[in-house]
Short mmCIF file of C-alpha atoms in Angstrom, two decimals:
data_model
loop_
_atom_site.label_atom_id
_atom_site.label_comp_id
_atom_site.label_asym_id
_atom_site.label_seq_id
_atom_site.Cartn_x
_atom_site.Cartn_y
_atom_site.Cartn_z
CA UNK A 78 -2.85 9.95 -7.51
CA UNK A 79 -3.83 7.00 -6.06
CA UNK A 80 -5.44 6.19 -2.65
CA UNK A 81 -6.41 3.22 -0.98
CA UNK A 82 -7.33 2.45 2.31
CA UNK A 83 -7.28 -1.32 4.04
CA UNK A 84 -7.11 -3.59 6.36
CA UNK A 85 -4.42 -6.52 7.02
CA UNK A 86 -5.98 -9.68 6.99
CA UNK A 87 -4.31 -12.99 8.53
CA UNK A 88 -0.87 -10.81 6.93
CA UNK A 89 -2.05 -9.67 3.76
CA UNK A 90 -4.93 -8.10 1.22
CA UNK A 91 -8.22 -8.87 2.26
CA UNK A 92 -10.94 -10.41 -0.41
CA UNK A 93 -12.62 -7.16 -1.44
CA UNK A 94 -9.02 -5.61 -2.13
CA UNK A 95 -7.55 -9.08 -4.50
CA UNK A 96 -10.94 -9.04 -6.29
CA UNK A 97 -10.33 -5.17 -7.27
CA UNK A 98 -6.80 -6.23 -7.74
CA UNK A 99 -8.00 -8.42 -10.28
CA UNK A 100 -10.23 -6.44 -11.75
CA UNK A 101 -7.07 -4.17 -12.45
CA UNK A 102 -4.72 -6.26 -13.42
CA UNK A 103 -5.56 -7.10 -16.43
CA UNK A 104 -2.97 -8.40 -19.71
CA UNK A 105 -3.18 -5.82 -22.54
CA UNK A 106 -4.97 -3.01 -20.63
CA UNK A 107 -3.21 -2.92 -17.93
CA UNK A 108 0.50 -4.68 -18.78
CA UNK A 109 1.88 -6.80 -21.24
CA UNK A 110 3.70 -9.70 -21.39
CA UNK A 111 7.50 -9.22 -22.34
CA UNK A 112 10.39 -11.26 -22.64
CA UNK A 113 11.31 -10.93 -19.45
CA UNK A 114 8.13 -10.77 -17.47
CA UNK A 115 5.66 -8.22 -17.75
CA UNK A 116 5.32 -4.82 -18.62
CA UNK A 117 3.21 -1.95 -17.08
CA UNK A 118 1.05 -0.03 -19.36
CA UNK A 119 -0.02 2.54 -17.10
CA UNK A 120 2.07 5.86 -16.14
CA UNK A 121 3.65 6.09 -12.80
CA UNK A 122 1.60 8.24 -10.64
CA UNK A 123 2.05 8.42 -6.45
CA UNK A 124 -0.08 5.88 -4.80
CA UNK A 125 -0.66 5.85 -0.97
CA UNK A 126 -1.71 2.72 1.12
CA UNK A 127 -3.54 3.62 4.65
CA UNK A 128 -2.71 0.19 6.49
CA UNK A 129 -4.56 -0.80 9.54
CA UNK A 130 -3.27 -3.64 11.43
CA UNK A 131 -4.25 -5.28 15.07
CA UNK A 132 -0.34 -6.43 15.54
CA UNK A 133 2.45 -4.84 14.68
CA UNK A 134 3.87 -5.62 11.29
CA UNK A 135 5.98 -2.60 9.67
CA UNK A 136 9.44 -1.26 10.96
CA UNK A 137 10.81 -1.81 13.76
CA UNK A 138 9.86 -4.04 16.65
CA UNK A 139 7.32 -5.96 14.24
CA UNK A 140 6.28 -8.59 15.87
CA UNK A 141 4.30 -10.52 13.11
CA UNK A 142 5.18 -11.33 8.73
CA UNK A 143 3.63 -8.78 6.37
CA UNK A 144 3.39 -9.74 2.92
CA UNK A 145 0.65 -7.01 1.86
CA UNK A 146 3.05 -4.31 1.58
CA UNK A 147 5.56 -6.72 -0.53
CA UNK A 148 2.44 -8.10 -2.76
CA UNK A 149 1.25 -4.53 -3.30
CA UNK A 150 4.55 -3.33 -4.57
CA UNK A 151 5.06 -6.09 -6.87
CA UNK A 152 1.00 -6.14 -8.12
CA UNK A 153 1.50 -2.04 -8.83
CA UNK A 154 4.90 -2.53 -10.35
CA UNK A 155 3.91 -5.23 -12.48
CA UNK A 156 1.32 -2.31 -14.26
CA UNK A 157 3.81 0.52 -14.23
CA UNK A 158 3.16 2.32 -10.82
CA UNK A 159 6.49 2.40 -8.56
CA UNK A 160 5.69 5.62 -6.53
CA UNK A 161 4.10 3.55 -3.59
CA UNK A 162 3.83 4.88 -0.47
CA UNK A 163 2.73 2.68 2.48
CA UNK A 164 0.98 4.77 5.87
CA UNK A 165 0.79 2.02 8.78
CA UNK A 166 -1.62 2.34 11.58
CA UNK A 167 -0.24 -0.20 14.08
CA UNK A 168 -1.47 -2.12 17.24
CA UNK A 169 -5.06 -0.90 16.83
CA UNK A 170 -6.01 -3.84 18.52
CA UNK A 171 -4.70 -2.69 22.14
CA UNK A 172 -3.94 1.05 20.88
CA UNK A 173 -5.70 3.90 23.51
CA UNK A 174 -6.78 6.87 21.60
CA UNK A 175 -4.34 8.69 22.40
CA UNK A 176 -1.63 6.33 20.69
CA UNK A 177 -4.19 6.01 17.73
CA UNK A 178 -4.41 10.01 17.29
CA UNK A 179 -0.18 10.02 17.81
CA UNK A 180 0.28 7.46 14.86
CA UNK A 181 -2.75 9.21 12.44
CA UNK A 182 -0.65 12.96 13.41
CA UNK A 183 2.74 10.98 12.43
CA UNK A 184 1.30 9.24 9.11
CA UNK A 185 -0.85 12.74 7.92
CA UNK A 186 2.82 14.36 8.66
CA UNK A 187 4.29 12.38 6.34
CA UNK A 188 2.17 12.69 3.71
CA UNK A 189 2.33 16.05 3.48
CA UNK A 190 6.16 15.70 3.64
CA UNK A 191 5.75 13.43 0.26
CA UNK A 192 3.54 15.63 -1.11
CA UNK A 193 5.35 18.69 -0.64
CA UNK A 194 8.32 16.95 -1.84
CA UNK A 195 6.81 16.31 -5.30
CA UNK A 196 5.65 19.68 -5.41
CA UNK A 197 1.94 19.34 -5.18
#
């Protein structure tokens, strides 16, 4: 399993997050190029992504483009790990305390939905 925690930055990964990304991503460790693009070398394994965001950018209502959760997907995919889970924390920028423990309750809910699904 797989966790990683980060912010949204001007709609996507911020620095510290693409350099680790790079540091991952790696031909012939990591994936390999095939004939039709490449191919992951690691095994699938579950892999959750705690988002914090100022705006609102996931589901519905958002009010501003995300392209971290699509660039995630397709950076993990390209290496072989599909079992992506995304946990937005929304509108932290103007969020009360209350709203901000109501959306952690929601996300650490659905984790343990997930997890219990798998089996773990």
């Amino acid at each position: 399993m797989l966790v990683i925690g980060t912010p949204m930055h001007n709609f996507t990964v911020p620095a510290a997050l693409k350099a680790w990304i790079d540091l991952v991503v790696r031909p012939f460790h990591t994936f390999a190029p095939g004939e039709n693009g490449k191919v992951g070398l690691l095994p699938d394994k579950p892999v959750f992504i705690a988002i914090a965001s100022g705006g609102h950018f996931h589901g519905e209502g958002a009010a501003q483009p995300g392209f971290l959760t699509p660039y995630l997907s397709a950076v993990l995919g390209c290496i072989g790990v599909r079992s992506v889970h995304f946990l937005p924390l929304q509108r932290t920028a103007r969020a009360t305390a209350s709203d901000l423990g109501q959306q952690t309750h929601a996300l650490l809910k659905r984790v343990d939905d997930i997890l219990r699904h798998m089996g773990a």
